[in-house]
Coordinates of C-alpha atoms and ligand atoms in Angstrom, one line a residue:
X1 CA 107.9 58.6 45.2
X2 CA 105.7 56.1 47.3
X3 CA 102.0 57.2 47.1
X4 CA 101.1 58.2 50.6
X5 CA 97.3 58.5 49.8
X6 CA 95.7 56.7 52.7
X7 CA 93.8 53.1 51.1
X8 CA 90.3 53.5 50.8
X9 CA 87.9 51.1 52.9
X10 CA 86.7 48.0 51.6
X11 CA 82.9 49.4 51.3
X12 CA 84.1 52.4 49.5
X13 CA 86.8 50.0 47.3
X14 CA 83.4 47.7 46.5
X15 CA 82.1 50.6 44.8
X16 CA 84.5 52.5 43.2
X17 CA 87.1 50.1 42.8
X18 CA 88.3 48.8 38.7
X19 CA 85.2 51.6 37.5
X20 CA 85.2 54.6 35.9
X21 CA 82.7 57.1 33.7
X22 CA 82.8 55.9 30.2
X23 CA 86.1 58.0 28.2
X24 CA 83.8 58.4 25.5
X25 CA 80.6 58.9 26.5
X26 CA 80.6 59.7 30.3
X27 CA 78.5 57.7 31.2
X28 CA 78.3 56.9 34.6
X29 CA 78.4 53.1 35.5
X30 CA 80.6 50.7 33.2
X31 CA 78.4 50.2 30.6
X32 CA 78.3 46.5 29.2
X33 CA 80.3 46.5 25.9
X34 CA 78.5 43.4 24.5
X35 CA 80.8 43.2 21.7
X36 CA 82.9 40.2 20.2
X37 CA 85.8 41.6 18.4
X38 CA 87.6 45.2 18.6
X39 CA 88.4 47.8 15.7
X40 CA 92.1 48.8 15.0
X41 CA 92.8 52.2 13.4
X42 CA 95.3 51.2 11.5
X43 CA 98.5 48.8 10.9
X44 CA 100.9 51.0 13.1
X45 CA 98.3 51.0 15.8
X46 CA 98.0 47.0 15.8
X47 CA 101.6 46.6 15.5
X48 CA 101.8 48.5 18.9
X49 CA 99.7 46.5 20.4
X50 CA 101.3 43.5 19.5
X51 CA 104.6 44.9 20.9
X52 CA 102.4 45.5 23.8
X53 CA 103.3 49.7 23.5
X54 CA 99.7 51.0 23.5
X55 CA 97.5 48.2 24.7
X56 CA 94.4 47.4 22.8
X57 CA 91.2 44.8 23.2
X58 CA 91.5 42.2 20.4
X59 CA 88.9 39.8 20.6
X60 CA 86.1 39.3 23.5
X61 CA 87.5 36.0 25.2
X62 CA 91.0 37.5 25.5
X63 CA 89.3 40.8 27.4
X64 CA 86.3 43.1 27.2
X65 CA 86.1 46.4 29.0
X66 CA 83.2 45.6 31.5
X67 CA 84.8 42.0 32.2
X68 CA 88.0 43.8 33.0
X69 CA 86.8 46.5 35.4
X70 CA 85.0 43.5 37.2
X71 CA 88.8 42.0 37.4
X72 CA 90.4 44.8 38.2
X73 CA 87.6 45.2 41.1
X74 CA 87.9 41.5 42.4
X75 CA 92.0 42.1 42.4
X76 CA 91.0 45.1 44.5
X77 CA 89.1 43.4 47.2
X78 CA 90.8 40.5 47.4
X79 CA 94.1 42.8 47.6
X80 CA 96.0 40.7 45.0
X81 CA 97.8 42.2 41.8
X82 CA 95.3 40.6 39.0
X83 CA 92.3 38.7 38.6
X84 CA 90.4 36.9 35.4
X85 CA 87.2 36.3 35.1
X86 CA 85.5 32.9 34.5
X87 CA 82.0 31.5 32.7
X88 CA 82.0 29.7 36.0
X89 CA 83.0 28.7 39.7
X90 CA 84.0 25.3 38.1
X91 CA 85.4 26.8 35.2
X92 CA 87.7 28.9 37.9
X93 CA 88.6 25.3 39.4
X94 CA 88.9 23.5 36.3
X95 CA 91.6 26.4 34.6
X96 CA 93.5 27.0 38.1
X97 CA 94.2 23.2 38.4
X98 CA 95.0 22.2 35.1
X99 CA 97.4 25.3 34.4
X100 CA 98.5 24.1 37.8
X101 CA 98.7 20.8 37.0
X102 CA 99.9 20.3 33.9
X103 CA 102.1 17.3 32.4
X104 CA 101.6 15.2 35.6
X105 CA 101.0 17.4 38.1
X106 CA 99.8 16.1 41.6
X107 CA 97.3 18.2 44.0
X108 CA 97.0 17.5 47.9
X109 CA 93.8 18.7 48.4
X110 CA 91.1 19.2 51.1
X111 CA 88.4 15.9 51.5
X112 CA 85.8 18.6 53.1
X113 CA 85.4 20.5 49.2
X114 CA 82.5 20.9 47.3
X115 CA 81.1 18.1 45.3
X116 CA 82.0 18.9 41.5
X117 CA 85.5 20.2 42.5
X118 CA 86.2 16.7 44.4
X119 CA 84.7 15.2 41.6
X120 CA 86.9 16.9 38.5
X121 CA 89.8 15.8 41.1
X122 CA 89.1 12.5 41.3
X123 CA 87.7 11.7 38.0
X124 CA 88.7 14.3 35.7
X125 CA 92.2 15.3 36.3
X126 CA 93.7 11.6 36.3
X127 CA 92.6 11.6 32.9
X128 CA 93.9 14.6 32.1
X129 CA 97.5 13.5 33.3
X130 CA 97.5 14.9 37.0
X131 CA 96.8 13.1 40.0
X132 CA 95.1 14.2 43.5
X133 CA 95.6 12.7 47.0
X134 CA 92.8 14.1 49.3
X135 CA 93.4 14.5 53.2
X136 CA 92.1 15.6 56.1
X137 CA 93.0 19.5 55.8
X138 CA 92.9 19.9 59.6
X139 CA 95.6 17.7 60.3
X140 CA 99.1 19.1 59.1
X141 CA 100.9 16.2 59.6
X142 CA 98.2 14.3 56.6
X143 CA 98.9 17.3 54.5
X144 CA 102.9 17.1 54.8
X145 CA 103.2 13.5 54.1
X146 CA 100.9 13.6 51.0
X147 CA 103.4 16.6 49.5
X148 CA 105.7 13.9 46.8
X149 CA 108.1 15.1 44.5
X150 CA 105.0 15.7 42.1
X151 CA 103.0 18.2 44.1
X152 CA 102.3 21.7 42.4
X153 CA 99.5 22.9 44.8
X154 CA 97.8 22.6 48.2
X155 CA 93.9 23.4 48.1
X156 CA 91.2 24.3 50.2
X157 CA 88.1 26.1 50.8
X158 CA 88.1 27.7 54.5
X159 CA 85.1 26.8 55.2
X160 CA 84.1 24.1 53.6
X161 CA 81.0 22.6 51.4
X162 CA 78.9 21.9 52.5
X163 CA 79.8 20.6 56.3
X164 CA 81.3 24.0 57.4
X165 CA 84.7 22.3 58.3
X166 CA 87.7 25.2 59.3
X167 CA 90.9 25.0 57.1
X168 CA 93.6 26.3 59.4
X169 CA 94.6 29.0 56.1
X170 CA 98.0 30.2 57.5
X171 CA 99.1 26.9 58.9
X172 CA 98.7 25.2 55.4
X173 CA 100.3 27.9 53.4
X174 CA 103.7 27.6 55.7
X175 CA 103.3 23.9 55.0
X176 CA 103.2 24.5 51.1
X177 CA 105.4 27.4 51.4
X178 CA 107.7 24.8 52.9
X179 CA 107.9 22.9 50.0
X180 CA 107.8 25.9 47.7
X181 CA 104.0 25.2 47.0
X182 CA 101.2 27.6 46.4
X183 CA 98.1 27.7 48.9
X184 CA 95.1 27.7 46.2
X185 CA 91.9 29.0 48.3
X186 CA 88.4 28.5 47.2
X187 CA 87.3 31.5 49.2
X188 CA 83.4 31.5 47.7
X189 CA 81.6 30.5 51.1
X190 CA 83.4 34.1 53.1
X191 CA 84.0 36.4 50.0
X192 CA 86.7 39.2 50.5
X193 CA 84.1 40.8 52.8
X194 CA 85.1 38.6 55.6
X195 CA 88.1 36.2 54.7
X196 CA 91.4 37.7 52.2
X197 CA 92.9 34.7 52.3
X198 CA 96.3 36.0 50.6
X199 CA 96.6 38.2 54.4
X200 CA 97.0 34.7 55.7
X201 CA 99.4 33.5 53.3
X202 CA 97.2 31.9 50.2
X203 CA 99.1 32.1 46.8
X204 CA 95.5 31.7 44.3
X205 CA 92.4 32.8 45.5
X206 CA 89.0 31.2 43.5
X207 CA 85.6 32.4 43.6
X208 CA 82.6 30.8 42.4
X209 CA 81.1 34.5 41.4
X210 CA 77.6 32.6 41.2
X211 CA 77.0 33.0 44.7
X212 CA 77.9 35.7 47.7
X213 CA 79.5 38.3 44.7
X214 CA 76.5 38.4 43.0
X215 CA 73.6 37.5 45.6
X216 CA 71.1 37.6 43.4
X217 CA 71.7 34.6 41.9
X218 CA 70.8 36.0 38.3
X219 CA 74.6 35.0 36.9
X220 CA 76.8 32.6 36.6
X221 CA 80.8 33.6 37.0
X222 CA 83.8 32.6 38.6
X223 CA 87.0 34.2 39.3
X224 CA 90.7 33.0 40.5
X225 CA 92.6 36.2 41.7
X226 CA 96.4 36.3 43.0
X227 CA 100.3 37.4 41.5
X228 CA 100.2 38.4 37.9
X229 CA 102.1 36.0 35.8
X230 CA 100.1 33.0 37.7
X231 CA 97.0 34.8 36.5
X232 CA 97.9 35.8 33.3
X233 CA 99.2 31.8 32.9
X234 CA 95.6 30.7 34.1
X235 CA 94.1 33.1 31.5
X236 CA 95.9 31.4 29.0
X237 CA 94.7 28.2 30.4
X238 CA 91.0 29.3 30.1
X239 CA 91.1 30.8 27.0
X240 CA 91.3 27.3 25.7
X241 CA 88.9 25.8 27.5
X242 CA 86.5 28.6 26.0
X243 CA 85.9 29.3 29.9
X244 CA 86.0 33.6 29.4
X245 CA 83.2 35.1 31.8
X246 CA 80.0 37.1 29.7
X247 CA 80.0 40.7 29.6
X248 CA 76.5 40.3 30.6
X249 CA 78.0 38.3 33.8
X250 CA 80.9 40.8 34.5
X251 CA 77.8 44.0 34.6
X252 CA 75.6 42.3 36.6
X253 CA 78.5 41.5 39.3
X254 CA 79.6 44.9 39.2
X255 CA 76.6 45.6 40.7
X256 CA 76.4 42.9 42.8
X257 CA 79.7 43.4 44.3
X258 CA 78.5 47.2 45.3
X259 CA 76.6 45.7 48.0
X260 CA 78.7 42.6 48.9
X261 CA 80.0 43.8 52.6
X262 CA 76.5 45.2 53.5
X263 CA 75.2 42.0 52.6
X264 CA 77.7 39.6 54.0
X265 CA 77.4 41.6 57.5
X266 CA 73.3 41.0 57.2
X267 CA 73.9 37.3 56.0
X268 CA 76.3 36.3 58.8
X269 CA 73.8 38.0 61.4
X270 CA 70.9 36.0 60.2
X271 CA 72.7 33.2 60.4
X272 CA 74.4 33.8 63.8
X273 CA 70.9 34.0 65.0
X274 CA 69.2 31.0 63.3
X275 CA 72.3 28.9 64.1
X276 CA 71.9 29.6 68.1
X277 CA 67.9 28.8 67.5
X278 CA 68.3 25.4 65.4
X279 CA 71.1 24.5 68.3
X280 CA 69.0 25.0 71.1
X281 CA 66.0 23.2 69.6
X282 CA 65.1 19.9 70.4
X283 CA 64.5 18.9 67.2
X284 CA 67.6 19.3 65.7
X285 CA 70.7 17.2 65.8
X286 CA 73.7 18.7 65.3
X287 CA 74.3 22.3 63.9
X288 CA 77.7 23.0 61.4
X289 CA 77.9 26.5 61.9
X290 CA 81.9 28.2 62.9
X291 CA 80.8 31.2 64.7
X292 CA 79.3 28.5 67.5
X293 CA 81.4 28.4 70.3
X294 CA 81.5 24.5 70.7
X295 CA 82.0 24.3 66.4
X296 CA 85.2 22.3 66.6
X297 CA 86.9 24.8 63.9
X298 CA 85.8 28.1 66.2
X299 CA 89.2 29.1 67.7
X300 CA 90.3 29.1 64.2
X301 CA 87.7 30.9 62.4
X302 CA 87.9 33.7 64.9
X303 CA 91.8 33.8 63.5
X304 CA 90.6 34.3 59.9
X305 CA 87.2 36.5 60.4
X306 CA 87.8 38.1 63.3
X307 CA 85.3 38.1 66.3
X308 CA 81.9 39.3 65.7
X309 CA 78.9 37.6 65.5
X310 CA 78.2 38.8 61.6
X311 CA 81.8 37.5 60.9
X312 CA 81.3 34.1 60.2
X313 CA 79.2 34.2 56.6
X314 CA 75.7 33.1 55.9
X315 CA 76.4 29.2 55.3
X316 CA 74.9 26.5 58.5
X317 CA 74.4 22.9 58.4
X318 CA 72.3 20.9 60.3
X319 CA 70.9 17.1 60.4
X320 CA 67.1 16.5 62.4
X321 CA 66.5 14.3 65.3
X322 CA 65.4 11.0 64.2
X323 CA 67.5 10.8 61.4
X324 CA 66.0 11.1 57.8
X325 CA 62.4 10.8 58.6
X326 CA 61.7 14.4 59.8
X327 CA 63.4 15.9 56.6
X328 CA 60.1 15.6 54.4
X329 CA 57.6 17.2 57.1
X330 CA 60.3 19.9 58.1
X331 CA 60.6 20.9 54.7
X332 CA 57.6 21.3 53.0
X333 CA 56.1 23.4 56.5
X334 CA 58.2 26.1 55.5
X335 CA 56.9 29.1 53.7
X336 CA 59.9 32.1 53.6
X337 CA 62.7 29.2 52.8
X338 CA 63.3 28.3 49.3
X339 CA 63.8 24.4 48.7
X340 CA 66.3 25.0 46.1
X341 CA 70.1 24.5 45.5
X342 CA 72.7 26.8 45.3
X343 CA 74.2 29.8 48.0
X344 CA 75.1 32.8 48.5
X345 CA 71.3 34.9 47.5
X346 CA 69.4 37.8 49.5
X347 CA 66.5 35.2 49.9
X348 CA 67.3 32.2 51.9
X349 CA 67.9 28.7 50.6
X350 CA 67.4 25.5 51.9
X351 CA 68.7 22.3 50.6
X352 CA 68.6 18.5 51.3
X353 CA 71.5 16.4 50.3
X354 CA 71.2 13.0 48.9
X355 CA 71.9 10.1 51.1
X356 CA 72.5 12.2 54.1
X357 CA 70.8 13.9 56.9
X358 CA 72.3 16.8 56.1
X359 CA 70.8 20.2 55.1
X360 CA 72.2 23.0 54.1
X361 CA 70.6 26.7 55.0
X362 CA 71.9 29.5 52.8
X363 CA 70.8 32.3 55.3
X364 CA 69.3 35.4 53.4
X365 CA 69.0 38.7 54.3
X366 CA 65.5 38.6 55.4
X367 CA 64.1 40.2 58.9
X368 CA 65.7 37.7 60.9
X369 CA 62.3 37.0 63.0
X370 CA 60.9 36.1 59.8
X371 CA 63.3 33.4 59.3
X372 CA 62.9 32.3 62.6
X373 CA 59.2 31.7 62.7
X374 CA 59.6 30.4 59.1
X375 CA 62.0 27.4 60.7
X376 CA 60.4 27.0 64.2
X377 CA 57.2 25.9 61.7
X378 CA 59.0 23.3 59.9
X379 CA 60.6 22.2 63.3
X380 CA 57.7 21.6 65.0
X381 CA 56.4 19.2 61.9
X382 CA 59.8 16.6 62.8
X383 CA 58.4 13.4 64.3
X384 CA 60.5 13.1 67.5
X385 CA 61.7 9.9 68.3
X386 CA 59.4 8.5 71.8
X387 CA 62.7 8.5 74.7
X388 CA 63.3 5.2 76.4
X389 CA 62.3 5.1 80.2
Ligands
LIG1 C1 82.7 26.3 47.1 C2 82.3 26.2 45.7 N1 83.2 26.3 44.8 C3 82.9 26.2 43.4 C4 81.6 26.1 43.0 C5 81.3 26.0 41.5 O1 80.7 27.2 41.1 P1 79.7 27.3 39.8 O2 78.5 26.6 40.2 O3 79.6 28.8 39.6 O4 80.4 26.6 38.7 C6 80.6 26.0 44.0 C7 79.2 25.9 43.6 O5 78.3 25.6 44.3 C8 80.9 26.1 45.3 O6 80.0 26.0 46.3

């Protein structure tokens, strides 16, 4: 009989989903089970589990109870049949692509991605036998003719890192679904909170767990959730990279993930608010931030998140007036704003890239006045280029 219970929100699913008292010991919370290796009974019991009849942990990097229930909470959210659970974002990337990839496997994949995952593309996987072709993911046309007869995937982030650039999600899943492709998302910039991007057709979603899923930047974890036999394939995969998340990780994100759409709502409204202030203000250059209305990707980020104004994540880019020479000043006035890398944490980040005039605000969850005064200080430290009569 189909279960007609109605599905349970996505706040009530981030903290109840994959958890459950402790069988043994009640105990409320999954406890972390900080354990390498996993008692059998006896012979009869082990030879069931190898028939897989009564399944049984064997051995911590093949599954532990508190990295599982973080899985099966991810799968949840992300409303995919499995997850597994990685040491790392990258780790995520590197097992998806080369399980993916394998015995000359070629990728057509987003320019707009973040720097390590372009990087493994480029230099990692042609040594590894598989080949990438990066394009411009906005034009469809680009994507098509890079597909060849060696193509295994399509992948991009949705909004990308760090220059905020839209990925048009269910347009490039009918183009790899054309040529019987899967659409691999890294969906770590949005979380399931705002974006599920198999709902608009992705195949593989990725998470860096690092950031938004655990927001207070105390672990390291990734995540790649999507059908089961993919999954269980990429599991495989990162079992031999040695790339198996900590317990330690997996408890800390399952409270992290508790929180995850009350955050992302405060995130996206901070940011909303300090990407209409940085806009408006003459110091500043351009602002990278899709819940704009002149952000060229807006029309289509409204497709993915919806329409509010806390729909659009906590991520903004911006370059100064006057190019690199107001970056120093700007920087060291602020106060609240943490001159670090990284995304994704309750207190706000702010980051200079190398050889640009980009920077990158990782919007906290800070009273949003706070944030505002905090950045109108550094603004009003930028040199401003004297205008030509
Ligand atoms: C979009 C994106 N994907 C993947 C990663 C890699 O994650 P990690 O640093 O957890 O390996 C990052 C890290 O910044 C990221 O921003």
């Amino acid at each position: 009989m189909p279960d007609s219970t109605p599905r349970l929100g996505f706040d009530t699913r981030s903290v109840h989903a994959g958890e459950a008292p402790d069988p043994s010991t009640g105990a409320h919370g999954v406890p972390m089970y900080q354990n390498a290796t996993y008692a059998f009974r006896s012979y009869d019991q082990l030879e069931a589990s190898r028939a897989g009849r009564a399944p049984h942990f064997l051995y911590a990097p093949r599954g532990n109870p508190t990295v599982r229930s973080l899985e099966l909470k991810l799968a949840d959210l992300e409303g995919t049949e499995a997850a597994v659970a990685t040491a790392s974002g990258m780790a995520a990337v590197a097992a998806t692509l080369l399980h993916l990839l394998g015995n000359g496997g070629h990728v057509v994949a987003s320019a707009d991605l973040y720097e390590q995952t372009a990087l493994f593309l480029t230099e990692d996987l042609p040594s590894l036998g598989g080949a990438a072709t990066l394009v411009d993911a906005g034009d469809l046309d680009a994507v098509t003719a890079a597909i060849g007869p060696a193509t295994r995937a399509v992948y991009v982030e949705p909004f990308s890192n760090p220059r905020l650039r839209v990925a048009d999600v269910p347009a490039l899943a009918a183009v790899a679904h054309r040529h019987d492709l899967p659409l691999v998302v890294d969906n770590t910039f949005l979380s399931p909170a705002l974006l599920r991007p198999v709902e608009h057709g992705a195949d593989l979603v990725i998470h860096s767990a690092t950031k938004y899923l655990s927001g207070h930047g105390q672990v390291q974890g990734g995540v790649v959730c999507g059908r089961r036999e993919a999954v269980a394939g990429i599991g495989r995969t990162l079992l031999r990279l040695g790339g198996a998340m900590s317990p330690f990780a997996a408890w800390m994100l399952l409270a992290g993930v508790k929180t995850l759409p009350l955050r992302m709502a405060r995130h996206g409204a901070n940011a909303d608010h300090l990407a209409r202030l940085l806009a408006a203000h003459r110091a500043v250059c351009h602002v990278d931030y899709p819940g704009l209305p002149d952000h060229p990707g807006h029309a289509t980020a409204r497709r993915l998140v919806g329409a509010g104004e806390d729909r659009f994540g906590g991520m903004l880019s911006f370059s100064l007036r006057g190019g690199s020479a107001g970056i120093g000043p700007f920087l060291d006035a602020l106060k609240l704003c943490t001159l670090a890398v990284s995304l994704g944490e309750c207190g706000t980040l702010i980051w200079p890239f190398a050889c640009t005039d980009l920077i990158r605000l990782s919007v906290g969850i800070e009273d949003p006045a706070d944030l505002a005064t905090d950045l109108l200080r550094g603004l009003d430290r930028v040199p401003l280029p004297v205008a030509a009569d």
